[in-house]
Every structure is written in C-alpha cells, then in structure tokens.
C-alpha cells in the first residue's frame, strides 16, 4: 500500500452516531468501519457521508483522528433518492429483479443532484495525493463527478451488491449515465469475478468501453474492474467464539431450547433478497414430511426489520410473519415451538452465542453480493462444530467451498441438504468447517482493504 496520501472514504452513511441521544458522537460498530478504521488511523483520513438524520448537516468534526464531513439530506431528498432510486429501483434490479424495479424520472434527477453534493463535499476535503474510496450503489455517479472536479485524484469505487446481467441492466433508462459514473474511477471493485465480468460486458455494450481481462479502456483512461471480495474481522469473531462468557451463553441457549433438539439458525436483514420465506417453506416441508419434528428440532430466525418505508418490505414482513404463525400453529407441541422468530437485531456477543449454539446455519439468499453472516458463523466456530448450508447465489459461495451448496428455489433438494446437515458425521463436519475457516482466516477484512488500496495506490 502506498504511504503518501490520506484516505478519503465516501459512503452513504457516516461511521458515527450520537451516543444515547446525547450530543456526543461515537464510532458505530459495523463491517466497513472495522475494515477502514486501522487504515484511516495509520494514514489519516476523512469520511464523507450522511449523518442518518434528515435536515441540515452537522458541522464537520474530528473523531478518533477521522475528519468527519457530514452531507445534508432533506426528508424529500431521502424519499426520492434513498427509498426511491436506491431501494426501489437499483436494489431490486441489481438483485436479479426479484421484485419489479420502479423507474421514475423524478427519483433519478434527485439521485443525480445528491450524488453531485457528495462529489463536491469529497472534492472540497481531498488533498493532493489522497486516495478516495467511494462505496456502493447509492453513489454510482460520484466517481465521474469527482473526477470532473479533481482530475488528478486516484479514485476507487466498490459495489457491495451484485452487478446485474446485461439483459437486466439494459432495463435501466439511465444505464449509460450510471456506467459513465462508475467509469470515472481508476479501480472499480466487485464482490465476485462474475460481477466484474458483467460490468465489463455492460460497459462495452452501453458505454463504448474496450476491455481486455480486468483492464478497461474508456476514452483515454485505463480502469481496473476486478473482484475484491469483502470479508470480516476473522480474529475478532474467532475470539468471541472462544470467550468463556459467550460459550456459557451458548450452552444456556441450547439448554433453554432443549439439548435434544437440533438448532437450525438463520440471521438476516428482513429483505426479500434473503430468501427467508423460501427457507421457512423448506422447514415446513421437513416437519410435514416427518424428517424432523418440534421435539427434535427448532428453527431460530433472527430478522432485523429494514427499509420499512418501501412497500415491498412491509409485504415481505407480512409474508414471513404469516408463515411463522402458520408453521407454529400447525406443528407446535406442548412447550415445543418449532420456529423461534426474533424480529430485532442482536448485539455482536449475543449473535456469536447463537452462532456457537447452532447445529446448522442456513444462509440461503436468492441473490446476495457477499453475505457476511456466513463468514461470521464460520469464524466463530473454532470448535469445528456446525454445518453451513449456503446459497449458490451468495457471493460467499465462491470462497466457502466447505458449505453444502443449495439453490434456494429448489425446495426439494434444499430439504435434503438441511436434513443432511443436521445428520452429518462429526468427521465430515470438522473437515468442512476447517476448510472454510482457513479461507476466511487467509482472506479477512484487513486483507480486503489492503488489496483494494494496493490496486488503487499509484
Ligand atoms: P447486507 O445485505 O446488510 O449488506 P450481510 O453481509 O449479510 O448483508 O450483513 C451485514 C451485517 O449485518 C453482518 O455483520 C451481520 O452480522 C449483520 N446482521 C444481519 N442480520 C442481523 C441480525 N438479525 N442481528 C444483528 N446483526 C445482523 C450488503 C450486501 C451484502 C454484503 C455486505 C458487505 O447486501 O451482500 O456482504 O453489504 O459488503
């Protein structure tokens, strides 16, 4: 990694929140901050983003050595760019159009305006020689906008979600503008090789870009478009899994649920991409067919509600909760409820205790950029216990070869996979887990940011 300039991160959200309703700011826990904090500390840097509260932006401030540069967002801008263009157009389109994306000229114009505001804020705070790293689908136009303002900067862009196939990307009325926006970066990073290839294909077709492998030529400029799969802080999750208090909590969870029952664990944001309803139907089939009963198994679904202002999310929540109610209504036995449903987020230590308590973890999204839950589960299981059942449509499936792979829409075979997981022999389970742990240990989140910044640094 180059050592000269600072790192300027540009992301939809700032990595800070107000502590307990007071005026004091604290760093928020979370993947991206964990990954970038050491780099920001080592080389110094700034973070441009929205504070999470609509209205006027707070004044810039410095927290733990990070220069925090808030961008303002009004209620109306939030509605049009965030709930509209980002979450009701781009999110469903980029996830294989699992829900029909909506296209609105008003959302698009606001998206352009808000992206311009982020670009201007970044241009104002980047010093000569700084590296700028822009994140995700909310800000796809920022790379080119920033380049127009500050042509000399090294600019990186990372897409956390999948890039869609050409046929779907073609639906987007602003497909050329979005590509031109991303092509303003020097390095465009994706979760998988397949995403990077799809981007190159779209750029050739809709933006006249030429490409050879991961190098694209756009006008006079050369751009790298490649896979940089994101990861987690392996050591931190490994340590949680060995922590006596977390282990004690895991034992208590098993005892409360009944040690005779196999625990099938699922942890997601309550998003229609995560396949929660398909997975509940799989469990329902297992119960109905007699492969398991409420006496010998329990499915624990932890689902954090999100994006409740977007209609599809309310519908999805109702579907999931209807299924949970129907399954429990039909298959509960006295003091044995088959589905335990938590509609909330769990703190990291509590989450780790559930990871440790599980016999099988089901990560079965219909489409997912990466899916960090799968990697967190693996990193926590230093006991080599637990089996991962993983969707082939999660980016994580490219690395976690020790998982049982499923197509979540193939409910028959997914039933077989889950039954196979809870009946797996110790030897096979240990072999698979150990293989996956080596992959995540080798490629942790620090390795991810070093590799990306290494490609970006001149
Ligand atoms: P997300 O879709 O939010 O992220 P994911 O990677 O699975 O998905 O989760 C991110 C974090 O949320 C994880 O650290 C996880 O522990 C936490 N989390 C999820 N459910 C939780 C719950 N019920 N309680 C507590 N914590 C929970 C997007 C892309 C992903 C990509 C990430 C990072 O959609 O594909 O992996 O960005 O690039």
mmCIF file of C-alpha atoms in Angstrom, residues 106-394:
data_model
loop_
_atom_site.group_PDB
_atom_site.id
_atom_site.type_symbol
_atom_site.label_atom_id
_atom_site.label_comp_id
_atom_site.label_asym_id
_atom_site.label_seq_id
_atom_site.Cartn_x
_atom_site.Cartn_y
_atom_site.Cartn_z
ATOM 1 C CA UNK A 106 -38.078 12.432 -10.522
ATOM 2 C CA UNK A 107 -36.143 9.892 -8.433
ATOM 3 C CA UNK A 108 -33.343 9.894 -10.983
ATOM 4 C CA UNK A 109 -32.964 13.700 -11.092
ATOM 5 C CA UNK A 110 -32.748 13.813 -7.329
ATOM 6 C CA UNK A 111 -30.220 10.949 -7.313
ATOM 7 C CA UNK A 112 -28.048 12.981 -9.722
ATOM 8 C CA UNK A 113 -28.308 16.079 -7.507
ATOM 9 C CA UNK A 114 -27.497 14.263 -4.298
ATOM 10 C CA UNK A 115 -24.564 12.414 -5.921
ATOM 11 C CA UNK A 116 -23.259 15.820 -7.058
ATOM 12 C CA UNK A 117 -23.445 17.074 -3.475
ATOM 13 C CA UNK A 118 -21.384 14.097 -2.235
ATOM 14 C CA UNK A 119 -18.850 14.676 -5.035
ATOM 15 C CA UNK A 120 -18.481 18.357 -4.137
ATOM 16 C CA UNK A 121 -18.007 17.571 -0.460
ATOM 17 C CA UNK A 122 -15.347 14.982 -1.346
ATOM 18 C CA UNK A 123 -13.624 17.410 -3.742
ATOM 19 C CA UNK A 124 -13.517 20.046 -1.009
ATOM 20 C CA UNK A 125 -11.849 17.824 1.536
ATOM 21 C CA UNK A 126 -9.454 15.691 -0.557
ATOM 22 C CA UNK A 127 -5.871 16.966 -0.513
ATOM 23 C CA UNK A 128 -3.449 16.381 -3.388
ATOM 24 C CA UNK A 129 -2.137 12.811 -3.203
ATOM 25 C CA UNK A 130 -5.095 11.476 -1.183
ATOM 26 C CA UNK A 131 -6.809 8.248 -2.191
ATOM 27 C CA UNK A 132 -10.577 8.482 -2.446
ATOM 28 C CA UNK A 133 -12.681 5.367 -1.931
ATOM 29 C CA UNK A 134 -16.379 5.649 -2.851
ATOM 30 C CA UNK A 135 -18.844 2.989 -1.726
ATOM 31 C CA UNK A 136 -21.908 1.346 -3.113
ATOM 32 C CA UNK A 137 -24.972 1.735 -5.281
ATOM 33 C CA UNK A 138 -26.226 4.960 -3.687
ATOM 34 C CA UNK A 139 -23.215 6.810 -5.092
ATOM 35 C CA UNK A 140 -22.510 5.354 -8.520
ATOM 36 C CA UNK A 141 -22.233 8.757 -10.199
ATOM 37 C CA UNK A 142 -19.763 10.199 -7.694
ATOM 38 C CA UNK A 143 -16.567 8.789 -9.293
ATOM 39 C CA UNK A 144 -17.039 10.704 -12.598
ATOM 40 C CA UNK A 145 -18.419 13.802 -10.865
ATOM 41 C CA UNK A 146 -15.421 13.911 -8.562
ATOM 42 C CA UNK A 147 -13.027 13.308 -11.453
ATOM 43 C CA UNK A 148 -14.523 16.303 -13.282
ATOM 44 C CA UNK A 149 -13.810 18.459 -10.216
ATOM 45 C CA UNK A 150 -10.427 16.938 -9.288
ATOM 46 C CA UNK A 151 -8.910 15.143 -12.306
ATOM 47 C CA UNK A 152 -5.607 14.405 -10.546
ATOM 48 C CA UNK A 153 -7.058 12.279 -7.702
ATOM 49 C CA UNK A 154 -6.841 8.485 -7.504
ATOM 50 C CA UNK A 155 -10.428 7.341 -7.168
ATOM 51 C CA UNK A 156 -11.697 3.883 -6.225
ATOM 52 C CA UNK A 157 -15.270 2.607 -6.239
ATOM 53 C CA UNK A 158 -16.590 -0.556 -4.596
ATOM 54 C CA UNK A 159 -20.020 -2.057 -5.265
ATOM 55 C CA UNK A 160 -21.229 -4.047 -2.242
ATOM 56 C CA UNK A 161 -24.181 -5.588 -4.070
ATOM 57 C CA UNK A 162 -24.187 -7.756 -7.220
ATOM 58 C CA UNK A 163 -23.832 -6.210 -10.674
ATOM 59 C CA UNK A 164 -26.731 -7.440 -12.832
ATOM 60 C CA UNK A 165 -26.516 -9.370 -16.100
ATOM 61 C CA UNK A 166 -26.560 -7.299 -19.283
ATOM 62 C CA UNK A 167 -30.200 -8.155 -20.094
ATOM 63 C CA UNK A 168 -31.407 -6.753 -16.777
ATOM 64 C CA UNK A 169 -29.051 -3.781 -16.656
ATOM 65 C CA UNK A 170 -30.440 -2.849 -20.072
ATOM 66 C CA UNK A 171 -33.793 -2.038 -18.423
ATOM 67 C CA UNK A 172 -32.303 0.978 -16.684
ATOM 68 C CA UNK A 173 -33.264 4.148 -18.569
ATOM 69 C CA UNK A 174 -30.049 5.759 -17.241
ATOM 70 C CA UNK A 175 -27.765 2.781 -17.905
ATOM 71 C CA UNK A 176 -25.176 4.792 -19.848
ATOM 72 C CA UNK A 177 -25.050 7.561 -17.236
ATOM 73 C CA UNK A 178 -24.559 5.041 -14.412
ATOM 74 C CA UNK A 179 -21.738 3.305 -16.293
ATOM 75 C CA UNK A 180 -20.085 6.633 -17.130
ATOM 76 C CA UNK A 181 -20.358 7.499 -13.434
ATOM 77 C CA UNK A 182 -18.593 4.329 -12.272
ATOM 78 C CA UNK A 183 -16.011 4.543 -15.055
ATOM 79 C CA UNK A 184 -14.815 7.817 -13.525
ATOM 80 C CA UNK A 185 -12.915 5.654 -11.001
ATOM 81 C CA UNK A 186 -9.420 4.209 -11.537
ATOM 82 C CA UNK A 187 -10.372 0.963 -9.816
ATOM 83 C CA UNK A 188 -13.911 -0.414 -9.795
ATOM 84 C CA UNK A 189 -14.256 -3.280 -7.318
ATOM 85 C CA UNK A 190 -16.904 -6.000 -7.152
ATOM 86 C CA UNK A 191 -17.649 -8.892 -4.787
ATOM 87 C CA UNK A 192 -17.056 -11.627 -7.387
ATOM 88 C CA UNK A 193 -15.332 -12.170 -10.734
ATOM 89 C CA UNK A 194 -18.680 -12.776 -12.296
ATOM 90 C CA UNK A 195 -19.909 -9.302 -11.198
ATOM 91 C CA UNK A 196 -16.759 -7.707 -12.632
ATOM 92 C CA UNK A 197 -17.259 -9.543 -15.938
ATOM 93 C CA UNK A 198 -20.892 -8.446 -16.133
ATOM 94 C CA UNK A 199 -19.828 -4.855 -15.595
ATOM 95 C CA UNK A 200 -17.231 -5.080 -18.371
ATOM 96 C CA UNK A 201 -19.869 -6.525 -20.709
ATOM 97 C CA UNK A 202 -22.339 -3.726 -19.913
ATOM 98 C CA UNK A 203 -19.613 -1.084 -20.303
ATOM 99 C CA UNK A 204 -18.682 -2.471 -23.737
ATOM 100 C CA UNK A 205 -22.265 -2.515 -24.903
ATOM 101 C CA UNK A 206 -23.653 0.701 -23.443
ATOM 102 C CA UNK A 207 -20.631 2.966 -22.907
ATOM 103 C CA UNK A 208 -18.357 2.011 -25.809
ATOM 104 C CA UNK A 209 -15.613 0.811 -23.449
ATOM 105 C CA UNK A 210 -12.972 -1.636 -24.699
ATOM 106 C CA UNK A 211 -11.751 -4.353 -22.376
ATOM 107 C CA UNK A 212 -9.108 -6.979 -22.051
ATOM 108 C CA UNK A 213 -9.357 -9.109 -18.909
ATOM 109 C CA UNK A 214 -9.776 -6.830 -15.927
ATOM 110 C CA UNK A 215 -8.439 -3.771 -17.753
ATOM 111 C CA UNK A 216 -10.952 -1.482 -19.404
ATOM 112 C CA UNK A 217 -10.133 1.377 -21.727
ATOM 113 C CA UNK A 218 -12.606 4.234 -21.672
ATOM 114 C CA UNK A 219 -11.641 7.211 -23.833
ATOM 115 C CA UNK A 220 -8.057 7.995 -22.920
ATOM 116 C CA UNK A 221 -8.244 6.363 -19.496
ATOM 117 C CA UNK A 222 -7.474 2.874 -18.198
ATOM 118 C CA UNK A 223 -9.659 1.403 -15.479
ATOM 119 C CA UNK A 224 -9.270 -1.785 -13.478
ATOM 120 C CA UNK A 225 -12.543 -3.648 -12.936
ATOM 121 C CA UNK A 226 -11.961 -6.692 -10.757
ATOM 122 C CA UNK A 227 -13.174 -8.823 -7.855
ATOM 123 C CA UNK A 228 -12.237 -7.742 -4.318
ATOM 124 C CA UNK A 229 -14.445 -9.990 -2.137
ATOM 125 C CA UNK A 230 -15.223 -8.299 1.179
ATOM 126 C CA UNK A 231 -14.642 -10.169 4.419
ATOM 127 C CA UNK A 232 -14.849 -9.851 8.201
ATOM 128 C CA UNK A 233 -12.507 -9.384 11.143
ATOM 129 C CA UNK A 234 -11.748 -13.106 11.498
ATOM 130 C CA UNK A 235 -9.708 -12.724 14.696
ATOM 131 C CA UNK A 236 -12.474 -10.789 16.456
ATOM 132 C CA UNK A 237 -15.140 -13.434 15.719
ATOM 133 C CA UNK A 238 -12.712 -16.261 16.474
ATOM 134 C CA UNK A 239 -12.008 -14.644 19.864
ATOM 135 C CA UNK A 240 -15.746 -14.258 20.564
ATOM 136 C CA UNK A 241 -16.224 -17.957 19.839
ATOM 137 C CA UNK A 242 -13.554 -18.814 22.428
ATOM 138 C CA UNK A 243 -14.746 -16.312 25.050
ATOM 139 C CA UNK A 244 -15.904 -18.231 28.181
ATOM 140 C CA UNK A 245 -18.879 -15.894 28.748
ATOM 141 C CA UNK A 246 -20.081 -16.245 25.141
ATOM 142 C CA UNK A 247 -19.637 -20.025 25.382
ATOM 143 C CA UNK A 248 -21.605 -20.103 28.593
ATOM 144 C CA UNK A 249 -24.374 -18.135 26.939
ATOM 145 C CA UNK A 250 -24.388 -20.614 24.016
ATOM 146 C CA UNK A 251 -24.763 -23.502 26.456
ATOM 147 C CA UNK A 252 -27.654 -21.715 28.134
ATOM 148 C CA UNK A 253 -29.355 -21.152 24.747
ATOM 149 C CA UNK A 254 -29.043 -24.878 23.991
ATOM 150 C CA UNK A 255 -30.413 -25.818 27.383
ATOM 151 C CA UNK A 256 -33.354 -23.445 27.112
ATOM 152 C CA UNK A 257 -34.252 -24.729 23.652
ATOM 153 C CA UNK A 258 -33.626 -28.321 24.848
ATOM 154 C CA UNK A 259 -30.277 -30.003 24.121
ATOM 155 C CA UNK A 260 -32.136 -32.883 22.434
ATOM 156 C CA UNK A 261 -33.244 -30.564 19.625
ATOM 157 C CA UNK A 262 -31.098 -29.711 16.613
ATOM 158 C CA UNK A 263 -30.823 -25.945 16.269
ATOM 159 C CA UNK A 264 -31.181 -24.558 12.746
ATOM 160 C CA UNK A 265 -30.135 -20.898 12.754
ATOM 161 C CA UNK A 266 -30.883 -18.089 10.277
ATOM 162 C CA UNK A 267 -29.747 -14.455 10.665
ATOM 163 C CA UNK A 268 -30.693 -11.779 8.137
ATOM 164 C CA UNK A 269 -31.955 -8.322 7.498
ATOM 165 C CA UNK A 270 -35.644 -8.746 6.717
ATOM 166 C CA UNK A 271 -35.075 -8.275 2.989
ATOM 167 C CA UNK A 272 -36.850 -10.087 0.148
ATOM 168 C CA UNK A 273 -33.446 -10.962 -1.347
ATOM 169 C CA UNK A 274 -32.542 -13.109 1.655
ATOM 170 C CA UNK A 275 -34.943 -15.966 0.842
ATOM 171 C CA UNK A 276 -36.469 -16.113 4.337
ATOM 172 C CA UNK A 277 -39.887 -17.222 3.058
ATOM 173 C CA UNK A 278 -38.431 -19.992 0.845
ATOM 174 C CA UNK A 279 -36.405 -21.235 3.775
ATOM 175 C CA UNK A 280 -39.422 -21.309 6.103
ATOM 176 C CA UNK A 281 -41.281 -23.350 3.495
ATOM 177 C CA UNK A 282 -38.358 -25.774 3.413
ATOM 178 C CA UNK A 283 -38.599 -26.234 7.170
ATOM 179 C CA UNK A 284 -42.377 -26.612 6.904
ATOM 180 C CA UNK A 285 -41.837 -29.444 4.399
ATOM 181 C CA UNK A 286 -39.367 -31.107 6.726
ATOM 182 C CA UNK A 287 -41.939 -31.012 9.524
ATOM 183 C CA UNK A 288 -44.800 -32.128 7.311
ATOM 184 C CA UNK A 289 -42.824 -34.975 5.745
ATOM 185 C CA UNK A 290 -41.708 -36.192 9.185
ATOM 186 C CA UNK A 291 -37.964 -35.682 8.581
ATOM 187 C CA UNK A 292 -37.966 -33.625 11.794
ATOM 188 C CA UNK A 293 -40.484 -32.633 14.478
ATOM 189 C CA UNK A 294 -40.743 -29.859 17.032
ATOM 190 C CA UNK A 295 -39.420 -32.345 19.600
ATOM 191 C CA UNK A 296 -36.135 -32.925 17.833
ATOM 192 C CA UNK A 297 -35.539 -29.620 16.004
ATOM 193 C CA UNK A 298 -36.046 -25.883 16.231
ATOM 194 C CA UNK A 299 -35.503 -23.174 13.643
ATOM 195 C CA UNK A 300 -34.307 -19.852 15.063
ATOM 196 C CA UNK A 301 -34.817 -16.941 12.680
ATOM 197 C CA UNK A 302 -33.290 -13.600 13.690
ATOM 198 C CA UNK A 303 -34.567 -10.987 11.241
ATOM 199 C CA UNK A 304 -33.874 -7.266 11.621
ATOM 200 C CA UNK A 305 -36.635 -5.183 10.039
ATOM 201 C CA UNK A 306 -35.226 -2.701 7.496
ATOM 202 C CA UNK A 307 -36.388 -0.168 4.896
ATOM 203 C CA UNK A 308 -39.916 -0.153 6.288
ATOM 204 C CA UNK A 309 -40.736 2.916 4.174
ATOM 205 C CA UNK A 310 -40.554 0.827 0.993
ATOM 206 C CA UNK A 311 -43.856 -1.008 0.347
ATOM 207 C CA UNK A 312 -42.243 -4.311 -0.714
ATOM 208 C CA UNK A 313 -40.580 -4.612 2.682
ATOM 209 C CA UNK A 314 -43.857 -4.341 4.579
ATOM 210 C CA UNK A 315 -45.320 -7.026 2.291
ATOM 211 C CA UNK A 316 -42.294 -9.249 2.812
ATOM 212 C CA UNK A 317 -42.545 -8.863 6.572
ATOM 213 C CA UNK A 318 -46.220 -9.827 6.483
ATOM 214 C CA UNK A 319 -45.404 -12.912 4.352
ATOM 215 C CA UNK A 320 -42.647 -14.049 6.713
ATOM 216 C CA UNK A 321 -44.707 -13.455 9.833
ATOM 217 C CA UNK A 322 -47.706 -15.224 8.273
ATOM 218 C CA UNK A 323 -45.541 -18.271 7.543
ATOM 219 C CA UNK A 324 -44.066 -18.314 11.046
ATOM 220 C CA UNK A 325 -47.585 -18.182 12.503
ATOM 221 C CA UNK A 326 -48.895 -20.914 10.194
ATOM 222 C CA UNK A 327 -45.957 -23.266 10.863
ATOM 223 C CA UNK A 328 -46.117 -22.750 14.607
ATOM 224 C CA UNK A 329 -49.897 -23.119 14.578
ATOM 225 C CA UNK A 330 -49.691 -26.459 12.842
ATOM 226 C CA UNK A 331 -46.573 -28.040 14.321
ATOM 227 C CA UNK A 332 -46.178 -26.755 17.880
ATOM 228 C CA UNK A 333 -46.168 -29.473 20.530
ATOM 229 C CA UNK A 334 -46.626 -28.690 24.187
ATOM 230 C CA UNK A 335 -43.737 -26.390 25.215
ATOM 231 C CA UNK A 336 -42.056 -27.082 21.846
ATOM 232 C CA UNK A 337 -42.473 -24.213 19.365
ATOM 233 C CA UNK A 338 -40.772 -25.126 16.067
ATOM 234 C CA UNK A 339 -39.931 -21.597 14.832
ATOM 235 C CA UNK A 340 -38.414 -19.041 17.197
ATOM 236 C CA UNK A 341 -38.677 -15.706 15.472
ATOM 237 C CA UNK A 342 -36.793 -12.625 16.664
ATOM 238 C CA UNK A 343 -37.803 -9.508 14.819
ATOM 239 C CA UNK A 344 -34.837 -7.483 16.007
ATOM 240 C CA UNK A 345 -31.135 -7.058 15.774
ATOM 241 C CA UNK A 346 -28.867 -8.872 18.244
ATOM 242 C CA UNK A 347 -25.690 -7.438 19.696
ATOM 243 C CA UNK A 348 -22.454 -8.996 18.466
ATOM 244 C CA UNK A 349 -21.776 -11.100 21.562
ATOM 245 C CA UNK A 350 -25.320 -12.426 21.612
ATOM 246 C CA UNK A 351 -25.157 -13.159 17.881
ATOM 247 C CA UNK A 352 -21.890 -15.048 18.450
ATOM 248 C CA UNK A 353 -23.556 -17.142 21.183
ATOM 249 C CA UNK A 354 -26.289 -18.161 18.703
ATOM 250 C CA UNK A 355 -23.666 -18.942 16.040
ATOM 251 C CA UNK A 356 -21.971 -21.206 18.614
ATOM 252 C CA UNK A 357 -25.200 -22.887 19.679
ATOM 253 C CA UNK A 358 -26.284 -23.797 16.127
ATOM 254 C CA UNK A 359 -26.112 -27.272 14.602
ATOM 255 C CA UNK A 360 -26.792 -25.874 11.140
ATOM 256 C CA UNK A 361 -26.733 -22.346 9.801
ATOM 257 C CA UNK A 362 -28.917 -21.604 6.762
ATOM 258 C CA UNK A 363 -27.718 -18.726 4.603
ATOM 259 C CA UNK A 364 -29.980 -19.059 1.603
ATOM 260 C CA UNK A 365 -30.445 -15.713 -0.165
ATOM 261 C CA UNK A 366 -31.957 -15.635 -3.649
ATOM 262 C CA UNK A 367 -29.150 -13.214 -4.537
ATOM 263 C CA UNK A 368 -26.561 -11.556 -2.285
ATOM 264 C CA UNK A 369 -23.421 -9.539 -3.035
ATOM 265 C CA UNK A 370 -21.379 -11.439 -0.454
ATOM 266 C CA UNK A 371 -23.209 -12.233 2.831
ATOM 267 C CA UNK A 372 -21.060 -11.626 5.871
ATOM 268 C CA UNK A 373 -23.264 -13.653 8.217
ATOM 269 C CA UNK A 374 -21.909 -16.839 6.580
ATOM 270 C CA UNK A 375 -18.318 -15.721 7.215
ATOM 271 C CA UNK A 376 -19.071 -14.617 10.798
ATOM 272 C CA UNK A 377 -20.583 -18.036 11.580
ATOM 273 C CA UNK A 378 -17.512 -19.823 10.235
ATOM 274 C CA UNK A 379 -15.072 -17.560 12.091
ATOM 275 C CA UNK A 380 -16.903 -18.103 15.400
ATOM 276 C CA UNK A 381 -16.774 -21.918 15.165
ATOM 277 C CA UNK A 382 -13.247 -22.699 16.371
ATOM 278 C CA UNK A 383 -14.831 -25.859 17.841
ATOM 279 C CA UNK A 384 -15.357 -27.005 14.213
ATOM 280 C CA UNK A 385 -18.999 -27.654 15.062
ATOM 281 C CA UNK A 386 -21.957 -26.552 12.954
ATOM 282 C CA UNK A 387 -22.692 -27.028 9.274
ATOM 283 C CA UNK A 388 -23.213 -24.187 6.812
ATOM 284 C CA UNK A 389 -25.943 -24.561 4.186
ATOM 285 C CA UNK A 390 -25.231 -21.829 1.655
ATOM 286 C CA UNK A 391 -26.994 -20.489 -1.405
ATOM 287 C CA UNK A 392 -25.011 -20.658 -4.621
ATOM 288 C CA UNK A 393 -26.373 -17.146 -5.289
ATOM 289 C CA UNK A 394 -24.440 -15.539 -2.419
#
